[in-house]
Short mmCIF file of N, CA, C and O and ligand atoms in Angstrom, two decimals:
data_model
loop_
_atom_site.label_atom_id
_atom_site.label_comp_id
_atom_site.label_asym_id
_atom_site.label_seq_id
_atom_site.Cartn_x
_atom_site.Cartn_y
_atom_site.Cartn_z
N MET P 1 0.91 -1.40 0.03
CA MET P 1 -0.03 0.07 -0.14
C MET P 1 0.92 1.10 0.07
O MET P 1 1.91 1.17 0.72
N THR P 2 0.49 2.07 -0.79
CA THR P 2 1.13 3.48 -0.80
C THR P 2 0.77 4.30 0.18
O THR P 2 -0.47 4.64 0.50
N LEU P 3 1.77 4.95 1.07
CA LEU P 3 1.37 5.76 1.99
C LEU P 3 1.14 7.27 1.53
O LEU P 3 1.76 7.74 0.91
N THR P 4 -0.03 7.91 1.86
CA THR P 4 -0.48 9.11 1.60
C THR P 4 -0.28 9.97 2.43
O THR P 4 -0.07 9.60 3.78
N ARG P 5 -0.33 11.26 2.35
CA ARG P 5 -0.18 12.52 3.30
C ARG P 5 -1.10 12.17 4.63
O ARG P 5 -0.89 12.27 5.76
N GLU P 6 -2.31 11.81 4.10
CA GLU P 6 -3.49 11.42 5.04
C GLU P 6 -3.10 10.41 6.05
O GLU P 6 -3.20 10.57 7.18
N ASN P 7 -2.68 9.12 5.44
CA ASN P 7 -2.55 7.78 6.40
C ASN P 7 -1.11 7.86 6.93
O ASN P 7 -0.82 7.22 7.89
N LYS P 8 -0.33 8.94 6.63
CA LYS P 8 0.88 9.07 7.37
C LYS P 8 0.83 10.23 8.35
O LYS P 8 1.86 10.48 9.04
N ASN P 9 -0.43 10.79 8.51
CA ASN P 9 -0.63 11.92 9.38
C ASN P 9 0.03 12.97 9.12
O ASN P 9 0.57 13.68 10.13
N LEU P 10 0.46 13.55 8.03
CA LEU P 10 1.42 14.53 7.66
C LEU P 10 0.35 15.84 7.36
O LEU P 10 -0.66 15.69 7.51
N SER P 11 1.02 17.18 7.75
CA SER P 11 0.29 18.39 7.60
C SER P 11 -0.20 18.48 6.24
O SER P 11 0.37 17.77 5.20
N SER P 12 -1.01 19.36 5.76
CA SER P 12 -1.57 19.71 4.51
C SER P 12 -0.33 20.34 3.92
O SER P 12 0.32 21.15 4.47
N GLU P 13 -0.43 20.53 2.45
CA GLU P 13 0.57 21.39 1.64
C GLU P 13 0.41 22.76 1.84
O GLU P 13 1.45 23.46 2.05
N LYS P 14 -0.80 23.16 2.13
CA LYS P 14 -1.18 24.68 2.25
C LYS P 14 -0.63 25.11 3.67
O LYS P 14 0.00 26.07 3.55
N SER P 15 -0.77 24.27 4.75
CA SER P 15 -0.24 24.82 6.17
C SER P 15 1.44 24.59 6.09
O SER P 15 2.12 25.51 6.52
N LEU P 16 1.87 23.64 5.29
CA LEU P 16 3.33 23.43 5.33
C LEU P 16 3.92 24.77 4.50
O LEU P 16 5.06 25.08 5.08
N GLN P 17 3.33 25.10 3.63
CA GLN P 17 3.96 26.23 2.72
C GLN P 17 3.86 27.66 3.55
O GLN P 17 4.74 28.39 3.63
N THR P 18 2.56 27.69 4.31
CA THR P 18 2.54 29.00 5.14
C THR P 18 3.53 28.78 6.19
O THR P 18 3.98 30.15 6.39
N ILE P 19 3.89 27.74 6.94
CA ILE P 19 4.70 27.84 7.90
C ILE P 19 6.20 28.05 7.51
O ILE P 19 6.93 28.53 7.99
N LYS P 20 6.63 27.53 6.30
CA LYS P 20 7.94 27.42 5.69
C LYS P 20 8.13 28.99 5.47
O LYS P 20 9.13 29.43 5.80
N SER P 21 7.06 29.54 5.09
CA SER P 21 7.29 30.93 4.58
C SER P 21 7.33 31.90 5.73
O SER P 21 8.03 32.93 5.81
N PHE P 22 6.56 31.59 6.85
CA PHE P 22 6.51 32.31 8.13
C PHE P 22 7.94 32.09 8.72
O PHE P 22 8.64 33.18 9.14
N ALA P 23 8.54 30.88 8.69
CA ALA P 23 9.81 30.54 9.49
C ALA P 23 10.88 31.34 8.59
O ALA P 23 11.83 31.84 9.31
N GLU P 24 11.14 31.57 7.25
CA GLU P 24 11.92 32.14 6.53
C GLU P 24 11.99 33.56 6.80
O GLU P 24 13.16 34.14 7.00
N LYS P 25 10.99 34.13 6.90
CA LYS P 25 10.75 35.64 7.09
C LYS P 25 11.23 35.92 8.47
O LYS P 25 11.66 36.98 8.60
N TYR P 26 10.69 35.16 9.40
CA TYR P 26 10.67 35.54 10.81
C TYR P 26 12.51 35.33 11.15
O TYR P 26 12.93 36.06 11.93
N ALA P 27 12.86 34.24 10.48
CA ALA P 27 14.44 34.14 10.68
C ALA P 27 15.23 35.15 10.11
O ALA P 27 15.94 35.92 10.92
N ASN P 28 14.78 35.95 8.94
CA ASN P 28 15.44 36.96 8.52
C ASN P 28 15.02 38.16 9.34
O ASN P 28 16.16 39.07 9.57
N LYS P 29 13.91 38.39 9.84
CA LYS P 29 13.50 39.67 10.62
C LYS P 29 14.25 39.54 12.07
O LYS P 29 14.56 40.84 12.39
N THR P 30 14.42 38.46 12.52
CA THR P 30 15.08 38.29 13.95
C THR P 30 16.49 38.24 13.93
O THR P 30 17.20 37.91 14.92
N ASN P 31 17.26 38.19 12.71
CA ASN P 31 18.58 37.68 12.52
C ASN P 31 18.86 36.40 13.42
O ASN P 31 19.86 36.30 14.12
N THR P 32 18.01 35.49 12.98
CA THR P 32 18.27 34.17 13.36
C THR P 32 18.55 33.26 12.38
O THR P 32 18.17 33.58 11.20
N TYR P 33 18.95 32.05 12.48
CA TYR P 33 19.38 30.94 11.52
C TYR P 33 18.85 29.76 11.79
O TYR P 33 18.75 29.15 12.97
N PHE P 34 18.64 28.95 10.72
CA PHE P 34 18.09 27.52 10.80
C PHE P 34 19.33 26.70 11.23
O PHE P 34 20.58 27.00 11.18
N CYS P 35 19.22 25.50 11.77
CA CYS P 35 19.95 24.60 12.21
C CYS P 35 20.97 23.92 10.97
O CYS P 35 20.35 23.89 9.92
N ILE P 36 22.25 23.69 11.68
CA ILE P 36 23.17 23.29 10.65
C ILE P 36 22.66 21.91 10.03
O ILE P 36 22.85 21.45 8.79
N ASP P 37 21.75 21.13 10.73
CA ASP P 37 21.23 20.00 10.36
C ASP P 37 19.79 20.30 9.81
O ASP P 37 18.74 20.61 10.66
N PRO P 38 19.54 20.34 8.38
CA PRO P 38 17.97 20.69 7.96
C PRO P 38 17.02 19.90 8.32
O PRO P 38 15.83 20.42 8.36
N SER P 39 17.26 18.82 8.68
CA SER P 39 16.20 17.65 9.31
C SER P 39 15.42 18.25 10.61
O SER P 39 14.34 18.05 10.82
N VAL P 40 16.38 18.95 11.35
CA VAL P 40 15.73 19.56 12.64
C VAL P 40 14.79 20.42 12.37
O VAL P 40 13.76 20.59 12.78
N THR P 41 15.25 21.30 11.43
CA THR P 41 14.30 22.50 10.99
C THR P 41 13.05 21.92 10.26
O THR P 41 11.77 22.37 10.60
N ALA P 42 13.25 21.02 9.37
CA ALA P 42 12.06 20.36 8.63
C ALA P 42 10.99 19.80 9.52
O ALA P 42 9.66 19.80 9.33
N VAL P 43 11.59 19.05 10.68
CA VAL P 43 10.83 18.38 11.59
C VAL P 43 9.81 19.35 12.30
O VAL P 43 8.68 19.10 12.65
N VAL P 44 10.49 20.41 12.73
CA VAL P 44 9.86 21.51 13.64
C VAL P 44 8.69 22.16 12.70
O VAL P 44 7.61 22.24 13.10
N ILE P 45 9.18 22.48 11.36
CA ILE P 45 8.25 23.04 10.57
C ILE P 45 6.96 22.24 10.26
O ILE P 45 5.75 22.52 10.33
N GLU P 46 7.13 20.84 10.21
CA GLU P 46 6.17 20.09 9.94
C GLU P 46 5.13 19.78 11.11
O GLU P 46 4.20 19.82 11.06
N GLY P 47 5.90 19.88 12.05
CA GLY P 47 5.27 19.89 13.67
C GLY P 47 4.09 21.14 13.69
O GLY P 47 3.09 20.95 14.14
N LEU P 48 4.77 22.34 13.43
CA LEU P 48 3.91 23.52 13.30
C LEU P 48 2.81 23.40 12.52
O LEU P 48 1.65 23.73 12.93
N ALA P 49 2.98 22.98 11.24
CA ALA P 49 2.07 23.07 10.13
C ALA P 49 0.88 21.99 10.62
O ALA P 49 -0.34 22.16 10.42
N LYS P 50 1.25 20.96 11.03
CA LYS P 50 0.31 19.93 11.54
C LYS P 50 -0.74 20.52 12.60
O LYS P 50 -1.85 20.32 12.64
N HIS P 51 0.01 21.24 13.68
CA HIS P 51 -0.86 21.88 14.57
C HIS P 51 -1.75 22.95 14.07
O HIS P 51 -2.70 23.11 14.50
N LYS P 52 -1.11 23.38 12.92
CA LYS P 52 -2.14 24.62 12.27
C LYS P 52 -3.35 23.91 11.83
O LYS P 52 -4.42 24.29 11.85
N ASP P 53 -3.27 22.78 11.30
CA ASP P 53 -4.18 22.02 10.63
C ASP P 53 -5.31 21.40 11.61
O ASP P 53 -6.52 21.84 11.58
N GLN P 54 -4.65 20.88 12.74
CA GLN P 54 -5.47 20.22 13.84
C GLN P 54 -6.14 21.21 14.70
O GLN P 54 -7.21 20.95 15.12
N LEU P 55 -5.36 22.34 15.04
CA LEU P 55 -5.70 23.33 15.96
C LEU P 55 -6.32 24.65 15.67
O LEU P 55 -6.75 25.42 16.46
N GLY P 56 -5.93 24.88 14.35
CA GLY P 56 -5.96 26.30 13.87
C GLY P 56 -4.81 27.30 14.23
O GLY P 56 -5.09 28.41 13.70
N ALA P 57 -3.96 26.60 14.96
CA ALA P 57 -2.79 27.64 15.48
C ALA P 57 -1.54 27.01 15.40
O ALA P 57 -1.60 25.73 15.69
N PRO P 58 -0.16 27.57 15.15
CA PRO P 58 0.70 26.87 15.13
C PRO P 58 1.36 26.73 16.41
O PRO P 58 2.51 27.17 16.91
N LEU P 59 0.76 25.97 17.39
CA LEU P 59 1.18 25.56 18.79
C LEU P 59 2.71 24.88 18.72
O LEU P 59 2.80 23.89 17.74
N CYS P 60 3.41 25.23 19.51
CA CYS P 60 4.92 24.82 19.54
C CYS P 60 4.75 23.35 19.60
O CYS P 60 4.10 22.60 20.35
N PRO P 61 5.73 22.44 18.65
CA PRO P 61 5.39 21.02 18.66
C PRO P 61 6.47 20.36 19.61
O PRO P 61 6.40 19.16 19.50
N CYS P 62 6.98 21.13 20.36
CA CYS P 62 8.33 20.53 20.93
C CYS P 62 7.87 20.43 22.53
O CYS P 62 9.01 20.21 23.48
N ARG P 63 6.65 20.23 22.78
CA ARG P 63 6.21 20.36 24.37
C ARG P 63 5.20 19.52 24.27
O ARG P 63 4.55 19.30 23.40
N HIS P 64 4.87 19.03 25.54
CA HIS P 64 3.95 18.06 25.84
C HIS P 64 2.64 19.09 26.56
O HIS P 64 2.96 19.97 27.45
N TYR P 65 1.45 18.75 26.20
CA TYR P 65 0.35 19.78 26.65
C TYR P 65 -0.72 18.59 27.31
O TYR P 65 -1.13 17.68 26.39
N GLU P 66 -1.40 19.07 28.28
CA GLU P 66 -2.45 18.24 28.76
C GLU P 66 -3.72 18.73 27.80
O GLU P 66 -4.62 17.79 27.57
N ASP P 67 -3.96 19.93 27.44
CA ASP P 67 -5.00 20.32 26.74
C ASP P 67 -4.57 21.29 25.63
O ASP P 67 -4.39 22.37 25.88
N LYS P 68 -4.42 20.74 24.56
CA LYS P 68 -3.85 21.55 23.36
C LYS P 68 -4.59 22.76 22.87
O LYS P 68 -4.24 24.03 22.66
N GLN P 69 -6.15 22.53 22.98
CA GLN P 69 -6.99 23.79 22.70
C GLN P 69 -6.77 24.87 23.64
O GLN P 69 -6.84 25.90 23.28
N ALA P 70 -6.83 24.46 25.06
CA ALA P 70 -6.64 25.46 25.76
C ALA P 70 -5.31 26.14 25.91
O ALA P 70 -5.32 27.37 26.01
N GLU P 71 -4.05 25.49 25.28
CA GLU P 71 -2.85 26.20 25.13
C GLU P 71 -2.90 27.18 24.01
O GLU P 71 -2.35 28.21 24.30
N VAL P 72 -3.74 26.77 22.94
CA VAL P 72 -4.00 27.60 21.90
C VAL P 72 -4.38 28.95 22.18
O VAL P 72 -3.99 29.90 21.94
N LYS P 73 -5.55 28.90 23.00
CA LYS P 73 -6.25 29.99 23.56
C LYS P 73 -5.38 30.79 24.54
O LYS P 73 -5.37 32.02 24.49
N ALA P 74 -4.37 30.22 25.22
CA ALA P 74 -3.72 30.86 26.25
C ALA P 74 -2.63 31.75 25.37
O ALA P 74 -1.82 32.85 25.79
N THR P 75 -2.30 31.31 24.22
CA THR P 75 -1.44 31.87 23.30
C THR P 75 0.16 31.90 23.41
O THR P 75 0.92 32.23 22.48
N TYR P 76 0.46 31.66 24.75
CA TYR P 76 1.98 31.78 25.10
C TYR P 76 2.88 30.88 24.18
O TYR P 76 3.72 31.51 23.69
N TRP P 77 2.30 29.72 23.72
CA TRP P 77 3.18 28.99 23.05
C TRP P 77 2.84 28.89 21.49
O TRP P 77 3.24 27.78 20.89
N ASN P 78 2.00 29.58 21.16
CA ASN P 78 1.87 29.76 19.68
C ASN P 78 2.97 30.32 19.14
O ASN P 78 3.63 31.33 19.49
N CYS P 79 3.48 29.82 17.95
CA CYS P 79 4.67 30.22 17.35
C CYS P 79 4.66 31.40 16.72
O CYS P 79 3.58 31.66 15.79
N PRO P 80 5.44 32.48 16.70
CA PRO P 80 6.72 32.67 17.54
C PRO P 80 6.18 32.70 19.21
O PRO P 80 5.41 33.69 19.50
N CYS P 81 6.72 32.08 20.07
CA CYS P 81 6.20 31.79 21.46
C CYS P 81 6.78 33.24 22.34
O CYS P 81 7.72 34.00 21.60
N VAL P 82 6.41 33.55 23.24
CA VAL P 82 6.68 34.32 24.22
C VAL P 82 8.18 34.41 24.26
O VAL P 82 8.82 35.46 24.43
N PRO P 83 8.68 33.16 24.72
CA PRO P 83 10.35 33.24 25.15
C PRO P 83 10.98 33.70 23.77
O PRO P 83 12.24 34.43 23.95
N MET P 84 10.63 33.28 22.68
CA MET P 84 11.30 33.73 21.38
C MET P 84 11.03 35.10 21.17
O MET P 84 12.02 35.87 20.83
N ARG P 85 9.91 35.69 21.39
CA ARG P 85 9.56 37.28 21.06
C ARG P 85 10.36 38.04 21.96
O ARG P 85 10.66 39.06 21.77
N GLU P 86 10.44 37.69 23.24
CA GLU P 86 11.10 38.45 24.26
C GLU P 86 12.74 38.25 24.20
O GLU P 86 13.47 39.27 24.58
N ARG P 87 13.02 37.14 24.31
CA ARG P 87 14.40 36.83 24.53
C ARG P 87 15.31 35.90 23.39
O ARG P 87 16.19 35.48 23.49
N LYS P 88 14.58 35.77 22.27
CA LYS P 88 15.07 34.85 21.29
C LYS P 88 15.47 33.53 21.63
O LYS P 88 16.62 33.13 21.33
N GLU P 89 14.62 32.87 22.46
CA GLU P 89 15.08 31.66 22.99
C GLU P 89 13.93 30.76 22.23
O GLU P 89 12.61 30.78 22.43
N CYS P 90 14.37 29.87 21.54
CA CYS P 90 13.75 28.94 20.83
C CYS P 90 14.18 27.42 21.10
O CYS P 90 15.08 27.23 20.57
N HIS P 91 13.43 26.80 22.05
CA HIS P 91 13.97 25.26 22.44
C HIS P 91 13.79 24.49 21.46
O HIS P 91 14.40 23.42 21.69
N CYS P 92 12.94 24.65 20.46
CA CYS P 92 12.96 23.56 19.37
C CYS P 92 14.01 23.63 18.33
O CYS P 92 14.05 22.75 17.28
N MET P 93 15.02 24.72 18.56
CA MET P 93 16.10 24.80 17.67
C MET P 93 15.73 25.23 16.13
O MET P 93 16.17 24.94 15.14
N LEU P 94 14.37 25.91 16.04
CA LEU P 94 14.13 26.44 14.64
C LEU P 94 14.70 27.84 14.54
O LEU P 94 15.26 27.97 13.31
N PHE P 95 14.82 28.57 15.33
CA PHE P 95 15.34 29.76 15.19
C PHE P 95 16.62 29.99 16.11
O PHE P 95 16.36 30.15 17.27
N LEU P 96 17.86 29.91 15.53
CA LEU P 96 19.03 30.01 16.45
C LEU P 96 19.69 31.22 16.35
O LEU P 96 20.01 31.73 14.94
N THR P 97 20.28 31.80 17.29
CA THR P 97 20.97 32.94 17.21
C THR P 97 22.44 32.66 16.69
O THR P 97 22.87 31.68 16.85
N PRO P 98 23.11 33.83 15.82
CA PRO P 98 24.41 33.20 15.27
C PRO P 98 25.48 32.65 16.35
O PRO P 98 26.57 31.92 15.72
N ASP P 99 25.39 33.14 17.21
CA ASP P 99 26.25 32.54 18.54
C ASP P 99 26.12 30.92 18.92
O ASP P 99 27.11 30.29 19.54
N ASN P 100 25.07 30.43 18.46
CA ASN P 100 24.76 29.29 18.88
C ASN P 100 25.50 28.26 17.86
O ASN P 100 25.70 28.16 16.80
N ASP P 101 26.27 27.32 18.83
CA ASP P 101 26.89 26.20 17.90
C ASP P 101 26.15 25.52 16.99
O ASP P 101 26.90 24.75 16.07
N PHE P 102 25.05 25.32 16.92
CA PHE P 102 24.11 24.64 15.97
C PHE P 102 23.81 25.34 14.97
O PHE P 102 22.89 24.96 13.95
N ALA P 103 23.85 26.64 14.92
CA ALA P 103 23.29 27.59 13.92
C ALA P 103 24.05 27.36 12.66
O ALA P 103 25.29 27.39 12.60
N GLY P 104 23.40 27.21 11.50
CA GLY P 104 24.00 27.31 10.24
C GLY P 104 23.98 28.54 9.58
O GLY P 104 23.81 29.66 10.23
N LYS P 105 24.12 28.55 8.32
CA LYS P 105 24.21 30.04 7.82
C LYS P 105 22.93 30.33 6.86
O LYS P 105 22.71 31.30 6.11
N GLN P 106 21.69 29.42 7.06
CA GLN P 106 20.69 29.45 6.13
C GLN P 106 19.57 30.13 6.86
O GLN P 106 19.39 29.70 8.19
N GLN P 107 18.58 30.90 6.08
CA GLN P 107 17.38 31.39 6.73
C GLN P 107 16.25 30.91 5.78
O GLN P 107 15.25 31.61 5.72
N GLN P 108 16.69 29.79 4.87
CA GLN P 108 15.83 29.29 4.03
C GLN P 108 15.92 27.85 4.15
O GLN P 108 17.02 27.12 4.31
N ILE P 109 14.86 26.97 3.66
CA ILE P 109 14.74 25.51 3.64
C ILE P 109 14.44 25.13 2.21
O ILE P 109 13.48 25.70 1.82
N THR P 110 15.09 24.02 1.76
CA THR P 110 14.50 23.70 0.33
C THR P 110 13.22 22.79 0.52
O THR P 110 13.08 22.18 1.62
N GLN P 111 12.56 22.74 -0.53
CA GLN P 111 11.39 21.70 -0.47
C GLN P 111 12.06 20.38 -0.47
O GLN P 111 11.33 19.57 0.20
N GLU P 112 13.17 20.04 -0.89
CA GLU P 112 13.55 18.54 -0.97
C GLU P 112 13.82 18.30 0.59
O GLU P 112 13.67 17.26 0.98
N ASP P 113 14.61 19.28 1.48
CA ASP P 113 14.84 18.88 2.82
C ASP P 113 13.43 18.72 3.46
O ASP P 113 13.48 17.85 4.40
N LEU P 114 12.49 19.56 3.25
CA LEU P 114 11.28 19.31 3.90
C LEU P 114 10.53 17.98 3.54
O LEU P 114 10.25 17.30 4.66
N GLU P 115 10.71 17.50 2.16
CA GLU P 115 10.05 16.37 1.92
C GLU P 115 10.72 15.08 2.61
O GLU P 115 10.13 14.16 2.80
N SER P 116 11.99 15.26 2.37
CA SER P 116 12.96 13.97 2.88
C SER P 116 12.74 13.92 4.32
O SER P 116 12.68 12.70 4.70
N ALA P 117 12.62 14.86 5.07
CA ALA P 117 12.41 14.62 6.50
C ALA P 117 10.76 13.94 6.74
O ALA P 117 10.78 13.11 7.66
N ARG P 118 9.88 14.71 6.03
CA ARG P 118 8.67 14.09 6.19
C ARG P 118 8.63 12.60 5.83
O ARG P 118 7.57 11.86 6.25
N ALA P 119 9.21 12.03 4.68
CA ALA P 119 9.17 10.78 4.43
C ALA P 119 9.62 9.85 5.57
O ALA P 119 9.47 8.70 5.64
N ASN P 120 10.46 10.47 6.50
CA ASN P 120 11.02 9.59 7.52
C ASN P 120 10.25 9.55 8.97
O ASN P 120 10.54 9.08 9.89
N ILE P 121 9.13 10.35 8.81
CA ILE P 121 8.30 10.67 9.94
C ILE P 121 7.28 9.36 10.18
O ILE P 121 6.67 8.88 9.16
S1 LIG B 201 10.04 27.22 20.82
FE1 LIG B 201 8.77 28.97 20.07
S2 LIG B 201 9.69 29.89 18.51
FE2 LIG B 201 10.67 27.94 18.64
S3 LIG B 201 9.24 26.53 17.52
FE3 LIG B 201 8.49 26.57 19.36
S4 LIG B 201 7.00 28.03 19.51
FE4 LIG B 201 8.19 28.51 17.59
#
């Protein structure tokens, strides 16, 4: 059987492109960089896009929540979260300051990198 986007439980193409575009623009705006390992960036973007599909908002995908809908309403962990907006702290390693050992030189991610990470989810 061929696995489709739906039965692999992946995000929609629309949300994926929306989050990709947001992440690229936001990195540029905040002078932050994507991880040297693009699969890290790709997995976080996929997680944000999936939450956007499921919850209507890009709730941070790197945390555990008792009640995701309540967290979306609280807004604190909707990306970009408060720690990122206030202190440039992204514990998902999506947005890294240039002095971070894991920061690469890219503020963009290719479609190929996104798809190859999604193929392994
Ligand atoms: S830690 Fe904050 S900025 Fe980083 S992906 Fe999660 S919500 Fe977005």
